[in-house]
XYZ file of C-alpha atoms in Angstrom:
591
model
C -16.431 2.110 -53.245
C -16.650 3.335 -49.641
C -14.111 5.710 -48.357
C -12.009 4.598 -45.399
C -12.433 6.744 -42.299
C -9.465 8.885 -41.457
C -8.577 7.404 -38.086
C -5.792 9.875 -37.505
C -8.140 12.831 -38.032
C -10.843 11.296 -35.847
C -8.344 10.595 -33.110
C -7.148 14.174 -33.303
C -10.699 15.497 -33.049
C -11.400 13.257 -30.068
C -8.240 14.441 -28.331
C -9.183 18.021 -29.072
C -12.670 17.447 -27.638
C -11.248 15.978 -24.454
C -8.822 18.861 -24.157
C -11.593 21.413 -24.586
C -13.841 19.543 -22.152
C -11.254 20.078 -19.438
C -11.684 23.821 -19.783
C -15.201 24.715 -18.641
C -16.500 28.064 -19.812
C -16.035 31.041 -17.543
C -18.721 31.156 -14.839
C -19.935 27.660 -15.785
C -23.358 26.570 -14.675
C -23.797 24.033 -11.908
C -25.624 20.755 -12.276
C -29.160 21.030 -10.951
C -32.675 19.862 -11.711
C -33.884 20.634 -15.203
C -36.495 23.333 -15.655
C -39.154 21.810 -17.887
C -41.394 24.813 -18.545
C -40.651 28.139 -20.174
C -42.308 31.432 -19.353
C -45.952 31.908 -20.270
C -47.881 35.150 -20.777
C -50.094 34.906 -17.675
C -47.083 33.948 -15.558
C -45.068 36.850 -16.970
C -47.792 39.420 -16.254
C -48.628 38.226 -12.734
C -45.010 37.711 -11.704
C -43.816 41.069 -13.034
C -46.666 42.984 -11.405
C -45.907 41.378 -8.034
C -42.182 41.957 -8.463
C -42.906 45.634 -9.149
C -44.459 45.926 -5.689
C -41.490 44.067 -4.185
C -39.104 46.459 -5.934
C -40.981 49.552 -4.703
C -41.150 48.312 -1.104
C -37.546 47.196 -0.774
C -36.170 49.930 -3.013
C -37.592 52.389 -0.489
C -36.004 50.516 2.421
C -32.679 50.296 0.548
C -32.563 54.035 -0.159
C -33.633 55.016 3.360
C -31.015 52.720 4.917
C -28.368 55.141 3.585
C -30.038 58.101 5.286
C -30.982 56.766 8.717
C -30.808 53.804 11.091
C -33.352 52.725 13.688
C -31.814 51.793 17.048
C -33.126 50.654 20.410
C -32.882 53.560 22.848
C -30.086 52.654 25.316
C -31.860 54.728 27.994
C -35.091 52.726 27.580
C -33.579 49.531 26.305
C -35.759 47.054 28.150
C -38.879 48.826 26.860
C -37.792 48.446 23.203
C -38.193 52.141 22.479
C -36.949 52.918 18.963
C -34.910 55.989 18.035
C -34.554 57.177 14.442
C -30.968 58.318 13.940
C -29.746 60.172 10.884
C -26.733 58.633 9.118
C -23.741 60.261 7.474
C -24.853 59.690 3.894
C -21.455 60.567 2.443
C -19.770 57.994 4.684
C -22.302 55.294 3.728
C -21.803 56.005 0.030
C -18.022 56.017 0.456
C -18.042 52.654 2.253
C -20.339 51.219 -0.417
C -18.030 52.509 -3.164
C -14.997 51.005 -1.431
C -16.789 47.704 -1.001
C -17.763 47.697 -4.683
C -14.176 48.464 -5.694
C -12.999 45.569 -3.514
C -15.429 43.221 -5.278
C -14.138 44.273 -8.692
C -10.600 43.717 -7.423
C -11.617 40.143 -6.605
C -12.569 39.617 -10.260
C -8.849 39.188 -10.950
C -8.998 35.951 -8.963
C -12.168 34.669 -10.584
C -10.453 31.593 -12.037
C -9.368 30.596 -8.541
C -12.856 31.014 -7.132
C -14.305 29.023 -10.033
C -12.318 25.993 -8.874
C -13.712 26.085 -5.337
C -15.813 23.058 -4.441
C -19.321 24.404 -3.778
C -20.392 21.354 -1.807
C -17.403 21.868 0.499
C -18.384 25.526 0.878
C -21.950 24.525 1.804
C -20.664 22.153 4.468
C -18.148 24.688 5.783
C -20.743 27.475 5.964
C -23.305 25.269 7.701
C -20.711 23.967 10.171
C -19.445 27.480 10.920
C -22.958 28.778 11.591
C -23.800 25.844 13.861
C -20.506 26.149 15.738
C -20.962 29.896 16.306
C -24.572 29.379 17.387
C -23.723 26.641 19.871
C -20.939 28.721 21.390
C -23.350 31.636 21.762
C -26.333 29.836 23.335
C -24.188 27.673 25.626
C -22.248 30.726 26.799
C -25.219 33.060 27.256
C -27.477 30.452 28.932
C -30.555 32.662 28.520
C -33.645 31.986 30.643
C -37.080 32.362 28.963
C -39.280 35.307 29.966
C -42.570 36.914 28.926
C -44.390 34.934 26.194
C -41.559 32.424 25.782
C -41.793 31.514 29.476
C -45.571 31.033 29.190
C -44.901 28.503 26.437
C -42.029 26.858 28.313
C -44.149 26.544 31.465
C -47.103 25.038 29.604
C -44.949 22.555 27.658
C -42.849 21.435 30.637
C -45.977 21.091 32.822
C -47.819 19.143 30.121
C -44.842 16.797 29.822
C -45.473 15.976 33.502
C -49.272 15.722 33.195
C -49.950 19.134 34.733
C -52.255 21.676 33.056
C -52.801 24.518 35.520
C -51.167 27.031 33.152
C -53.966 26.270 30.661
C -56.728 26.952 33.185
C -58.151 30.215 34.518
C -57.558 31.633 37.984
C -54.674 29.296 38.831
C -51.065 30.003 39.697
C -49.228 30.408 36.430
C -46.562 32.755 35.088
C -47.687 36.369 34.614
C -51.303 35.534 35.505
C -51.973 39.050 36.851
C -51.073 40.588 33.473
C -53.832 38.489 31.878
C -56.375 39.186 34.659
C -56.176 35.556 35.756
C -57.244 34.190 32.368
C -55.066 31.525 30.801
C -52.540 32.782 28.273
C -54.021 30.321 25.762
C -57.429 31.982 25.827
C -55.616 34.884 24.163
C -53.226 32.979 21.908
C -54.460 29.391 21.357
C -52.430 29.201 18.118
C -49.297 29.023 20.288
C -50.248 25.493 21.308
C -48.564 24.137 18.184
C -45.189 25.205 19.538
C -46.201 23.913 22.983
C -46.878 20.484 21.445
C -43.452 20.397 19.789
C -41.720 21.625 22.971
C -43.571 19.074 25.094
C -42.276 16.289 22.869
C -38.703 17.566 23.222
C -39.016 17.914 27.009
C -40.467 14.413 27.334
C -37.464 12.999 25.479
C -34.601 15.111 26.834
C -35.964 16.713 30.009
C -37.628 20.040 30.751
C -34.744 22.391 29.975
C -35.235 25.289 27.558
C -31.650 24.878 26.358
C -32.809 21.982 24.159
C -34.961 24.356 22.103
C -32.059 26.813 21.836
C -29.789 24.067 20.492
C -32.484 23.025 18.014
C -32.722 26.680 16.956
C -29.010 26.649 16.143
C -29.302 23.477 14.067
C -32.272 25.007 12.259
C -30.333 28.156 11.320
C -27.608 25.991 9.789
C -30.210 23.894 7.935
C -32.003 27.053 6.735
C -28.820 28.494 5.264
C -28.044 25.213 3.520
C -31.532 25.199 1.990
C -31.129 28.800 0.797
C -27.823 27.910 -0.873
C -29.582 25.033 -2.639
C -32.466 27.303 -3.651
C -29.957 29.745 -5.143
C -28.458 26.924 -7.205
C -31.896 25.796 -8.441
C -33.031 29.293 -9.398
C -29.956 30.702 -11.104
C -27.954 27.596 -12.089
C -24.664 29.447 -11.773
C -21.812 28.453 -9.514
C -20.863 32.094 -9.055
C -24.319 33.000 -7.702
C -24.330 30.228 -5.115
C -20.740 31.047 -4.203
C -21.740 34.653 -3.397
C -24.910 33.519 -1.610
C -22.879 31.290 0.700
C -20.575 34.186 1.590
C -23.567 36.432 2.304
C -25.230 33.757 4.419
C -22.055 33.317 6.462
C -22.212 37.034 7.271
C -25.893 36.958 8.282
C -25.329 36.639 12.035
C -28.589 38.038 13.403
C -30.467 34.691 13.277
C -27.504 33.024 14.984
C -27.688 35.425 17.922
C -31.487 35.094 17.976
C -31.226 31.370 18.780
C -31.444 32.128 22.501
C -35.139 32.957 22.016
C -37.246 29.957 23.107
C -39.986 30.460 20.559
C -41.090 29.048 17.212
C -39.524 31.720 14.961
C -36.307 29.956 13.954
C -37.753 26.433 13.753
C -40.673 27.729 11.685
C -38.305 29.630 9.394
C -36.246 26.494 8.761
C -39.233 24.312 7.882
C -40.776 27.002 5.656
C -37.531 27.518 3.699
C -37.120 23.784 3.110
C -40.791 23.657 2.068
C -39.992 26.400 -0.457
C -37.013 24.416 -1.778
C -39.180 21.362 -2.436
C -41.942 23.442 -4.039
C -39.406 24.946 -6.449
C -38.247 21.416 -7.308
C -41.864 20.514 -8.058
C -42.198 23.490 -10.409
C -38.939 22.699 -12.187
C -39.398 18.943 -12.558
C -43.163 18.444 -12.555
C -42.660 15.501 -10.161
C -45.330 15.244 -7.462
C -42.986 13.495 -5.040
C -41.627 16.909 -4.033
C -45.060 18.127 -2.922
C -45.296 15.730 0.025
C -42.247 16.983 1.977
C -43.075 20.560 0.942
C -46.623 20.332 2.289
C -45.636 18.516 5.490
C -42.915 21.064 6.304
C -45.212 24.010 5.553
C -47.882 22.616 7.877
C -45.346 22.067 10.645
C -43.840 25.541 10.168
C -47.257 27.165 10.710
C -47.872 24.983 13.761
C -44.746 26.212 15.529
C -45.055 29.804 14.216
C -48.525 30.802 13.065
C -47.289 33.890 11.199
C -45.871 31.497 8.613
C -49.337 31.556 7.085
C -47.614 34.251 5.009
C -45.748 31.390 3.296
C -49.046 29.564 2.777
C -50.497 32.576 0.961
C -47.383 32.826 -1.242
C -47.512 29.085 -2.001
C -51.184 29.279 -2.991
C -50.591 32.259 -5.299
C -47.722 30.618 -7.200
C -49.617 27.315 -7.405
C -52.599 29.098 -8.939
C -50.337 30.711 -11.535
C -48.796 27.288 -12.159
C -52.258 25.950 -13.125
C -52.384 28.333 -16.073
C -48.692 28.143 -16.918
C -48.295 24.359 -16.985
C -51.942 23.376 -17.599
C -51.840 21.367 -14.375
C -55.187 21.470 -12.598
C -53.600 19.276 -9.933
C -51.885 22.403 -8.575
C -55.336 23.688 -7.558
C -55.884 20.498 -5.564
C -52.457 20.909 -3.975
C -53.245 24.528 -3.004
C -56.591 23.521 -1.477
C -54.984 20.627 0.395
C -52.326 22.941 1.832
C -54.976 25.343 3.114
C -57.058 22.586 4.719
C -54.052 20.792 6.223
C -52.474 23.966 7.583
C -55.589 25.411 9.194
C -56.947 22.026 10.206
C -53.791 20.851 11.952
C -53.762 23.948 14.143
C -57.407 23.373 15.102
C -56.628 19.729 15.924
C -53.761 20.661 18.238
C -55.970 23.172 20.075
C -58.711 20.547 20.450
C -56.138 18.044 21.702
C -55.039 20.329 24.559
C -58.618 21.290 25.368
C -59.400 17.604 25.952
C -56.257 16.999 28.005
C -56.602 20.111 30.166
C -60.391 20.049 30.484
C -60.506 23.627 29.216
C -62.560 25.174 26.440
C -60.193 27.759 24.973
C -61.712 30.978 23.707
C -61.365 32.081 20.086
C -58.215 34.079 20.737
C -57.224 37.632 19.848
C -58.521 38.225 16.319
C -56.789 39.813 13.354
C -59.208 42.748 13.676
C -57.788 43.418 17.142
C -54.240 43.084 15.800
C -55.085 45.586 13.057
C -56.389 47.998 15.689
C -53.042 47.660 17.472
C -51.014 47.990 14.287
C -52.604 51.306 13.316
C -51.978 52.972 16.692
C -49.116 54.918 18.139
C -46.995 53.045 20.674
C -44.385 54.052 23.222
C -41.987 51.761 21.309
C -42.595 52.910 17.726
C -45.640 53.454 15.494
C -47.686 50.268 15.212
C -45.590 48.294 17.697
C -46.998 46.331 20.623
C -49.507 47.921 22.956
C -52.044 46.506 25.396
C -55.095 47.743 23.448
C -55.809 44.381 21.782
C -55.519 42.499 25.082
C -57.611 45.025 26.995
C -60.377 45.126 24.388
C -60.427 41.329 24.245
C -60.736 41.044 28.032
C -63.297 43.788 28.539
C -65.559 43.023 25.581
C -65.288 39.244 25.411
C -63.440 37.242 28.075
C -64.944 38.911 31.151
C -68.539 38.685 29.841
C -67.919 35.078 28.742
C -66.625 33.859 32.089
C -69.130 35.820 34.166
C -72.017 34.109 32.427
C -73.226 36.856 30.088
C -75.397 35.052 27.496
C -74.603 37.740 24.923
C -70.835 37.292 25.234
C -69.270 37.057 21.767
C -65.956 37.753 20.108
C -67.990 39.891 17.693
C -68.422 42.453 20.461
C -64.659 42.842 20.802
C -64.251 42.968 17.038
C -66.938 45.645 16.727
C -65.164 47.796 19.327
C -61.906 47.313 17.411
C -63.608 48.326 14.149
C -64.836 51.527 15.756
C -61.291 52.283 16.926
C -59.922 51.473 13.464
C -62.362 53.914 11.859
C -61.175 56.601 14.269
C -57.574 55.873 13.384
C -58.312 55.861 9.655
C -59.811 59.323 10.046
C -56.580 60.505 11.699
C -54.531 58.786 8.980
C -56.529 60.514 6.264
C -54.152 63.446 6.767
C -51.483 62.653 4.188
C -48.530 64.146 6.069
C -49.362 62.283 9.272
C -50.029 58.985 7.453
C -46.751 59.231 5.518
C -44.811 59.894 8.739
C -46.606 57.105 10.639
C -46.127 54.378 8.036
C -42.605 55.480 7.146
C -41.535 55.208 10.775
C -43.364 51.912 11.172
C -41.578 50.436 8.144
C -38.138 51.725 9.100
C -38.472 50.846 12.791
C -38.867 47.216 11.726
C -36.857 46.728 8.534
C -34.108 49.270 9.208
C -33.262 48.216 12.766
C -30.247 46.160 11.661
C -29.906 43.977 14.776
C -33.582 42.920 14.588
C -33.425 42.607 18.397
C -31.176 39.561 18.044
C -29.014 40.756 20.935
C -31.901 42.357 22.827
C -33.787 39.043 23.245
C -31.076 37.681 25.538
C -29.585 40.863 26.970
C -32.812 41.902 28.761
C -33.301 38.462 30.301
C -31.734 36.549 33.138
C -29.082 33.900 32.611
C -28.410 30.579 34.291
C -25.235 30.833 36.395
C -22.514 28.225 36.417
C -21.820 26.566 39.739
C -18.945 28.964 40.505
C -21.021 32.010 39.491
C -23.897 30.856 41.715
C -21.508 30.636 44.673
C -19.950 34.016 43.891
C -23.156 35.992 43.361
C -25.345 33.972 45.755
C -28.117 33.819 43.177
C -29.889 31.385 40.893
C -30.086 33.823 37.994
C -27.586 36.355 36.654
C -28.346 39.720 35.082
C -26.622 40.599 31.803
C -24.332 42.992 33.728
C -23.027 40.054 35.769
C -22.171 37.960 32.732
C -18.526 37.655 31.743
C -16.541 36.681 28.678
C -18.323 36.598 25.334
C -21.755 37.825 26.565
C -20.166 40.798 28.342
C -18.154 41.666 25.212
C -21.274 41.560 23.012
C -23.597 43.320 25.456
C -21.385 46.124 26.710
C -18.000 46.240 24.990
C -16.341 46.787 21.632
C -17.418 43.444 20.139
C -21.036 44.524 20.438
C -20.267 47.859 18.763
C -18.426 46.069 15.966
C -21.419 43.786 15.438
C -23.761 46.769 15.224
C -21.541 48.386 12.579
C -21.406 45.115 10.672
C -25.191 44.669 10.819
C -25.806 48.226 9.629
C -23.457 48.071 6.638
C -24.407 44.464 5.823
C -28.106 45.296 5.625
C -27.458 48.378 3.468
C -25.588 46.230 0.957
C -28.109 43.363 1.026
C -31.097 45.686 0.614
C -29.614 47.593 -2.315
C -28.470 44.408 -4.052
C -31.818 42.710 -3.459
C -33.631 45.640 -5.074
C -31.115 45.523 -7.938
C -31.672 41.772 -8.259
C -35.438 42.258 -8.591
C -34.811 44.824 -11.353
C -32.410 42.463 -13.149
C -34.883 39.581 -12.981
C -37.308 41.809 -14.871
C -35.037 43.237 -17.563
C -33.271 39.888 -18.170
C -36.597 38.026 -18.342
C -35.665 35.699 -15.487
C -38.876 36.409 -13.571
C -40.813 33.150 -13.094
C -42.958 31.668 -10.351
C -39.796 30.031 -8.987
C -37.805 33.267 -8.730
C -40.929 35.027 -7.414
C -41.588 32.670 -4.483
C -39.217 34.061 -1.831
C -39.702 37.729 -2.860
C -43.467 37.114 -2.625
C -43.043 35.867 0.960
C -41.065 39.041 1.679
C -43.823 41.162 0.135
C -46.365 39.365 2.320
C -44.288 40.035 5.428
C -43.857 43.682 4.423
C -47.596 44.160 3.854
C -48.735 42.271 6.947
C -46.450 44.085 9.372
C -47.163 47.396 7.659
C -50.783 47.110 8.804
C -50.791 44.767 11.781
C -48.630 44.570 14.914
C -44.990 45.273 14.195
C -41.611 44.662 15.811
C -38.167 44.412 14.305
C -37.698 40.925 15.770
C -40.670 39.743 13.693
C -38.723 40.702 10.555
C -35.567 38.754 11.440
C -36.639 35.401 9.999
C -37.374 36.998 6.615
C -33.951 38.640 6.211
C -32.134 35.506 4.918
C -34.729 35.291 2.117
C -33.190 38.411 0.565
C -29.902 36.665 -0.087
C -30.495 34.494 -3.204
C -31.741 37.482 -5.237
C -29.031 39.766 -3.818
C -26.387 37.181 -4.761
C -27.773 37.098 -8.302
C -27.341 40.883 -8.555
C -23.764 40.610 -7.284
C -22.985 37.926 -9.860
C -24.396 39.976 -12.740
C -22.506 43.049 -11.572
C -19.183 41.203 -11.269
C -19.634 39.239 -14.499
C -20.635 42.193 -16.656
C -18.484 43.290 -19.610
C -19.426 47.006 -19.321
C -18.671 47.693 -22.981
C -20.530 51.023 -23.005
C -18.638 52.208 -19.940
C -15.343 51.181 -21.527
C -16.178 53.082 -24.728
C -17.174 56.131 -22.714
C -13.917 55.952 -20.733
C -11.897 55.745 -23.947
C -13.635 58.855 -25.255
C -12.757 60.685 -22.057
C -9.118 59.666 -22.470
C -9.043 61.243 -25.936
C -10.210 64.627 -24.683
C -7.147 66.913 -24.863
C -5.947 68.444 -21.640
C -6.669 72.174 -21.185
């Protein structure tokens, strides 16, 4: 005889289940794509070895940020000369301790924070960043100069069917500096950004402000993608919550939006490409590869240095072959290489046909290495004219004067001779340590990353009333009023510098801590490695080749997901050993 089910008991259990379901566990995970593969031995070894190098590089920067700060010399501001200023270590440690105490104070309100709608926070953060960026670029009204004006001139002329800036010995911006040779004989890879700019100017008109507005939108989109990446990697609401707060405080890219160049747009596309690649790794679905590949290709077109992302993508895809037994990842890696390099070559060929010009090979990486290993009036390894001069004297001039033996190899050979001379000088350990230490810190420990400099040293479009008042078509930064004046010369600018300095100290130390925690908690995978690997590539490239702190700016937001993870672990820890130790101290009798 079957036993009747106890409906009352079952009803009670169901009610209990519903009741318990309404109380999510502390620090509940967020819904995200499912990770289908666990860690594998080859992945573990490769990832941990690479993360060790990341930890050493950024651990050094983190420690040194407490001892000194690199600043642009106010007496030689326009020349970008870097000063290395010692910090008050005790003050930095005190501020860090106070900040840490404040974070632990916030733990009391953890239940409140756990109820915050993350999607609303993403929207609010993105909107705030875009609003602040639009206010800044529309108020500053920066006019392009130097390289950015060369690109603006070429794109706006091409939009009107004019190509004199792509031809030698014509009237174009800064032609004397390049001995009359077209700018694009030196840097043909810049034509990718010219192509994008030309499209924008054809649609909206030849005004550089359109690119600045697009920059602002791209910063907002980049931050949104990084918040989503944080959610995919760590699957904790608390980690994304902290990442969003850190992103909202990362103001350097917002101020950098005045720079009419491919940095910000390239950063945005590369970060979204990274997001889609991580989704491919976690789901195994090939549909994520298409947007990832397309965005990576476009990011390298507008900013060629984003080949650093390509290298990182290829490395993690190769590890993925072994980890997931997916030979298709090798095909994907090969396709990315061909598409990225091929698209740049196609754009160059396109403008050669339109302008009737055969562009030269361009300044080679050997010449950039020669520059990067030299002293500079700015800082060790920063920009100097040696690469340009060698390129002109040993290649361009012979080429355009009809020398049958003209070859880029001649310029490269001269650069190799110079590099050997420099390597001999750098063989002295003390000198090499000083040179590379200053080169690293002049770039990574200059907390503004020239985000204010890029507009402050340039001219600005006047409003109608300002044009009447000053009788000019372009204002200097000293003539600007309101927000620009406050940032450039008054207390708001000083407050921003203090914020940048302390912010970067905290982010660096927490990023290094996050890398360590990924290792000891066995969270190190090809997904969590991807952004740190890009950072390692940027660190290594600019350690050897040409450096500037503004080149580092677009990599700084990549620190945030791992730093947020470290914050979350620190705030969510139980600290049982510390509590037991404290209790023991309390039982020690007073003297």
